[in-house]
mmCIF file of C-alpha atoms in Angstrom:
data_model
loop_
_atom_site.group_PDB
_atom_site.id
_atom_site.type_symbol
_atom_site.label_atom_id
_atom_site.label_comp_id
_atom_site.label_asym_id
_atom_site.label_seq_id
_atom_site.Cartn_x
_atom_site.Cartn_y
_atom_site.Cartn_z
ATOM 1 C CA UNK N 104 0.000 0.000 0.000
ATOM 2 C CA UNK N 105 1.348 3.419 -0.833
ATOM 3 C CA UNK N 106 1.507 5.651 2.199
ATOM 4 C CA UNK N 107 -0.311 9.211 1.695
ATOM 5 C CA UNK N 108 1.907 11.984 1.652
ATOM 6 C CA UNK N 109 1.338 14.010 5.308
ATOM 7 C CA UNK N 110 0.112 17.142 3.599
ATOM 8 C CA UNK N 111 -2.261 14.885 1.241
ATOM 9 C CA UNK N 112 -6.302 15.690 2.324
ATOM 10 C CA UNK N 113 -8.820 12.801 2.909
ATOM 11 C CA UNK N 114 -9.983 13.500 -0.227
ATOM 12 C CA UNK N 115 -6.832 12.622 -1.892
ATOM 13 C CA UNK N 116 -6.755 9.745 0.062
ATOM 14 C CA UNK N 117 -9.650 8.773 -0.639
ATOM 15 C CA UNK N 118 -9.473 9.699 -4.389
ATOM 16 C CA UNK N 119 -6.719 7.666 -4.655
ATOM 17 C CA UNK N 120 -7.875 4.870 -2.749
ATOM 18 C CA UNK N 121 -10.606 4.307 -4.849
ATOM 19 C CA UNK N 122 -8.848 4.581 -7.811
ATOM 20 C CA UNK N 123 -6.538 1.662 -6.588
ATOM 21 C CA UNK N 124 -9.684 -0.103 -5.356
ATOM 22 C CA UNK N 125 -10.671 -0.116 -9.165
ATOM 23 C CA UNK N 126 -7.129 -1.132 -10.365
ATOM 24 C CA UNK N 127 -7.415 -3.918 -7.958
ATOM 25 C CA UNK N 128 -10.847 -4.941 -9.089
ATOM 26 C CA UNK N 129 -10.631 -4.958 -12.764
ATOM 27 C CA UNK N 130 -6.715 -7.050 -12.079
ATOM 28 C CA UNK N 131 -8.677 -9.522 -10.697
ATOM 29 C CA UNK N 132 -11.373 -9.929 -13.244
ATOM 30 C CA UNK N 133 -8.574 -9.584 -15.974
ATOM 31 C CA UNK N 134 -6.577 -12.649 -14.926
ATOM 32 C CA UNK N 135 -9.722 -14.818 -14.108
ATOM 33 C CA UNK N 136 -11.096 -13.819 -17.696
ATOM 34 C CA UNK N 137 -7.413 -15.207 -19.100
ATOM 35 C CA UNK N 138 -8.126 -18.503 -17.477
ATOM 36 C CA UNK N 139 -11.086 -19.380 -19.708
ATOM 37 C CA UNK N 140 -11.891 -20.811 -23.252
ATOM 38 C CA UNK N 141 -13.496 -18.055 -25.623
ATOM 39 C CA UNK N 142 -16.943 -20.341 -25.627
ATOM 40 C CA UNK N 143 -17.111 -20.263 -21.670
ATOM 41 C CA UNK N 144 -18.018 -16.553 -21.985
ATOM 42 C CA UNK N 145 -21.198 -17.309 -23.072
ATOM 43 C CA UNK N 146 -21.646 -20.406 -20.331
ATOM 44 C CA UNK N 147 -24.811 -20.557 -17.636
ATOM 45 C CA UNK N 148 -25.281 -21.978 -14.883
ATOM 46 C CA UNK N 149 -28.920 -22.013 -14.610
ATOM 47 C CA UNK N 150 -31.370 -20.129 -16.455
ATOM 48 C CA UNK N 151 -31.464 -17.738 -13.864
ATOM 49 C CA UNK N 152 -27.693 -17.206 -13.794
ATOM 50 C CA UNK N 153 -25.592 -14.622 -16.153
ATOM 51 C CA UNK N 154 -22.814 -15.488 -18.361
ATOM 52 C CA UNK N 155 -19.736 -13.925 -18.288
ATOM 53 C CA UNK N 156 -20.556 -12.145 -21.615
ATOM 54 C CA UNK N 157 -24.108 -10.596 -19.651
ATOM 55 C CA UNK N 158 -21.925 -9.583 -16.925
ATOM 56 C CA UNK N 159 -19.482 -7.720 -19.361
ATOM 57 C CA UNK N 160 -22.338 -6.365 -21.233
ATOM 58 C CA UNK N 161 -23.761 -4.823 -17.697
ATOM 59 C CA UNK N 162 -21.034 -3.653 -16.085
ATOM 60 C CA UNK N 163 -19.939 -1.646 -19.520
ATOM 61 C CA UNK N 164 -23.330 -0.368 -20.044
ATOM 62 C CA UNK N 165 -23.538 0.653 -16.212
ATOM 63 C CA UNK N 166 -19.729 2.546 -16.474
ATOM 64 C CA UNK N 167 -20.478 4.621 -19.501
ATOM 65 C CA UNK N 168 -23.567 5.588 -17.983
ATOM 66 C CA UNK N 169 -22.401 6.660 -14.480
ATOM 67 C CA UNK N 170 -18.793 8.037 -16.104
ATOM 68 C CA UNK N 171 -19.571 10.093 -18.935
ATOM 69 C CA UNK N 172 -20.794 13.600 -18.041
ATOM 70 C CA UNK N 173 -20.365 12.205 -14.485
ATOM 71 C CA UNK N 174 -20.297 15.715 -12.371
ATOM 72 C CA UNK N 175 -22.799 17.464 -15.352
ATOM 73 C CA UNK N 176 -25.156 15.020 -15.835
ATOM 74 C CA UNK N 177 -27.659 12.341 -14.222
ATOM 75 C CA UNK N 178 -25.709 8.958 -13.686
ATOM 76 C CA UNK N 179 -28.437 6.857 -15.650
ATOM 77 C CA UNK N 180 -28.643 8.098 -18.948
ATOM 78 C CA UNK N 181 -31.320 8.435 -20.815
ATOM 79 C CA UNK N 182 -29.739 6.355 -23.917
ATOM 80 C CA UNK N 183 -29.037 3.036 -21.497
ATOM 81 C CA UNK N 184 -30.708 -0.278 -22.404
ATOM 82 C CA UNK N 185 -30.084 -1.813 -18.719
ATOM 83 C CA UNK N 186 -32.563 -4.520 -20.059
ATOM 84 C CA UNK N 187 -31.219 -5.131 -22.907
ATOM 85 C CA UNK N 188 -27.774 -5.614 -21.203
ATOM 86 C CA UNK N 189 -29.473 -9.041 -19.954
ATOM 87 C CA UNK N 190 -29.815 -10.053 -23.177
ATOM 88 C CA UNK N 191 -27.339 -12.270 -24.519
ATOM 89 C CA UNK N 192 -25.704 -11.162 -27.773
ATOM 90 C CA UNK N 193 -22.981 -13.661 -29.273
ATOM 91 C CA UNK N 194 -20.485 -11.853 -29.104
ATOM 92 C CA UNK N 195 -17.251 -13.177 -29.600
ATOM 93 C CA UNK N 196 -14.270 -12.982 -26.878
ATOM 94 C CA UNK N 197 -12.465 -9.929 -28.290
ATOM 95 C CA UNK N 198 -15.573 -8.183 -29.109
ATOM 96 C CA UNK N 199 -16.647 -8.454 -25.286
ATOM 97 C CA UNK N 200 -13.205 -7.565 -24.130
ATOM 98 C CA UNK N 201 -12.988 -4.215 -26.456
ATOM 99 C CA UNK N 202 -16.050 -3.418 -24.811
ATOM 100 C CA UNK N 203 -14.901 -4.023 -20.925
ATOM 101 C CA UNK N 204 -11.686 -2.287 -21.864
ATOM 102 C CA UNK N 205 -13.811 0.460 -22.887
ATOM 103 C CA UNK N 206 -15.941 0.797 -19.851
ATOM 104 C CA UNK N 207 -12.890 0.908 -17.691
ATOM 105 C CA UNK N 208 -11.029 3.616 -19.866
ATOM 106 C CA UNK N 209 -14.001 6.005 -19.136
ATOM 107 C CA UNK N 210 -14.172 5.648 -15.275
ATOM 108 C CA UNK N 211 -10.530 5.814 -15.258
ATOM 109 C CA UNK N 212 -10.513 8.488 -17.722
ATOM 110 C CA UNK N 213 -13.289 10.364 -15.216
ATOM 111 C CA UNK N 214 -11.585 9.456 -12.032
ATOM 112 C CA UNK N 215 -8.355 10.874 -13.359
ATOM 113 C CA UNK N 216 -10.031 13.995 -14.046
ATOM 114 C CA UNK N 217 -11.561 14.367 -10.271
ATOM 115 C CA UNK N 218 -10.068 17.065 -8.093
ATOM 116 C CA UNK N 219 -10.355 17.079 -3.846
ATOM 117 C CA UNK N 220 -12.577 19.719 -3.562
ATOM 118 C CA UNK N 221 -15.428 17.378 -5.701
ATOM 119 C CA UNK N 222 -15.626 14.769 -3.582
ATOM 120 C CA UNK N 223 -18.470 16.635 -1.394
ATOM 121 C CA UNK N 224 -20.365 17.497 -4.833
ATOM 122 C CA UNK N 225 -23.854 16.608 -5.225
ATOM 123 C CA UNK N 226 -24.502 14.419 -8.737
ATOM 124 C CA UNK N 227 -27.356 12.600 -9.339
ATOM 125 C CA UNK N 228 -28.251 8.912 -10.186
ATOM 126 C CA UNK N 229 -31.373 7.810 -11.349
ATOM 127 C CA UNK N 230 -32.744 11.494 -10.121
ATOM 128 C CA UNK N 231 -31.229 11.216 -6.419
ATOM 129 C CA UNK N 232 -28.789 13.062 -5.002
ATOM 130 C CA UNK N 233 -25.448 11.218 -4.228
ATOM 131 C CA UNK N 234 -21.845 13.369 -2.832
ATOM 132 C CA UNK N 235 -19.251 12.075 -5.466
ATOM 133 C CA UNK N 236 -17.868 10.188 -2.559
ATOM 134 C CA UNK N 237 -21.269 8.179 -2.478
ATOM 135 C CA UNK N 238 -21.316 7.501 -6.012
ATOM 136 C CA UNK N 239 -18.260 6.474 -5.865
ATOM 137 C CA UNK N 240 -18.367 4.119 -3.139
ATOM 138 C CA UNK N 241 -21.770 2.773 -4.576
ATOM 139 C CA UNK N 242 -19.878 1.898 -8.037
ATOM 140 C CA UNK N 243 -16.691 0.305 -5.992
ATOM 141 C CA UNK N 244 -19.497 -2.106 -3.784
ATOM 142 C CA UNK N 245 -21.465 -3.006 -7.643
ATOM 143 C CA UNK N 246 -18.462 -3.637 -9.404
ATOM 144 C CA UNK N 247 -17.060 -5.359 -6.810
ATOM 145 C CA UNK N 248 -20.152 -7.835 -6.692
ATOM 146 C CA UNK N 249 -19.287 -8.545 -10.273
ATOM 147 C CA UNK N 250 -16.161 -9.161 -10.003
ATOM 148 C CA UNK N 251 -16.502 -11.447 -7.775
ATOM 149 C CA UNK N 252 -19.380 -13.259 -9.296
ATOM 150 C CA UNK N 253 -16.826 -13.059 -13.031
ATOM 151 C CA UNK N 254 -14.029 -14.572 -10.651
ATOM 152 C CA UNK N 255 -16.333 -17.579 -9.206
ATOM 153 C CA UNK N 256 -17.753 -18.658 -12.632
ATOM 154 C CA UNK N 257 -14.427 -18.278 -14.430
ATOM 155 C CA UNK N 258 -12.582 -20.292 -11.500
ATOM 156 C CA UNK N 259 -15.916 -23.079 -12.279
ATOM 157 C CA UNK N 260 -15.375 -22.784 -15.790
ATOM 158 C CA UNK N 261 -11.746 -23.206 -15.424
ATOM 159 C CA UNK N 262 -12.119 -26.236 -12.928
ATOM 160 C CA UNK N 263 -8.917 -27.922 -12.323
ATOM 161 C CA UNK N 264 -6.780 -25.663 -14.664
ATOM 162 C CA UNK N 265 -7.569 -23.089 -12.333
ATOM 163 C CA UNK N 266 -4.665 -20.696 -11.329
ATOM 164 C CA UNK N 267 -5.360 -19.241 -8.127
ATOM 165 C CA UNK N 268 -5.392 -14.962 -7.646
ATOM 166 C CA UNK N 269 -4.614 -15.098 -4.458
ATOM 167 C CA UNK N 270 -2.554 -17.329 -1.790
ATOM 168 C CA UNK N 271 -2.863 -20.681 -2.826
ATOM 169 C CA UNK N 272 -4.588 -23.034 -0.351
ATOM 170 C CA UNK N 273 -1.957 -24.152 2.607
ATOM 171 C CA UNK N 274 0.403 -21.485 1.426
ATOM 172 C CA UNK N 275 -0.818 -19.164 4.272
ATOM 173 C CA UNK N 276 1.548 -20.141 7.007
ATOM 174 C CA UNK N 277 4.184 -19.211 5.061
ATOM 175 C CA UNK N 278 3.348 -15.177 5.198
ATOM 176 C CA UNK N 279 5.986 -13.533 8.205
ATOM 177 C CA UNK N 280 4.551 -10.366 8.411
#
């Protein structure tokens, strides 16, 4: 972890923490997404589960609709299809991949943009009021409940090929802090 410069505000802090938060997130997705064959991204469950590629689909159509315009204009734009981001396309692995790069390029783009003194800004998503802190704290908690849902299915699809993110299982003992 990179220790805040004294002087830095808890906005910075916090700024930058989320922005890490983010990195972190989108890392993990990344390398569980590497793990898989290009027809698993289209693999269910259940009929009540989503496949990788609805998740992608979601999660892009959610970031350029809370990131662009994000201090000028509501977060849900009027031009989303949520709906239709449930729908399963076909797409094909780099297709869905341009488009998750693409959704992380414009909150990173956003975030990078962001100064201190907007973190106690009002915006507004879906017509209520959020502090840019709140927005961005709701977006770290929904992309981090896709992620994690993209890590689980990917580390299903992947079964025994699996490479784990983390510490591998009985490898914690051998952290020494």
């Amino acid at each position: 972890m990179v220790q805040p410069e004294q002087s830095a505000s808890v906005s910075e802090v916090f700024l930058q923490e989320s922005i890490q938060a983010f990195q972190s997130m989108k890392k993990l997705a990344d390398r569980a997404m590497e793990q898989i064959d290009d027809s698993q991204f289209h693999h269910v469950l259940d009929k009540e589960s989503n496949s990788l590629e609805i998740m992608i689909l979601h999660m892009h159509g959610n970031m350029l609709s809370r990131w662009t315009d994000f201090l000028t204009s509501d977060g849900e734009k009027p031009t989303r299809n949520r709906d239709g981001e449930f729908e399963a396309k076909g797409l094909d692995r780099a297709a869905l991949l341009a488009l998750w790069e693409e959704g992380w390029a414009v909150l990173f783009d956003t975030l990078a943009q962001l100064k201190p003194d907007d973190m106690l800004r009002n915006i507004n998503i879906r017509g209520e009021a959020h502090t840019v802190v709140k927005a961005i704290q709701r977006q770290v908690s929904h992309y981090g409940y896709h992620v994690g849902q993209i890590v689980f299915l990917a580390k299903h699809l992947s079964s025994h090929h699996w490479q784990t993110l983390s510490i591998a299982r009985g490898q914690s003992k051998a952290f020494k802090p």
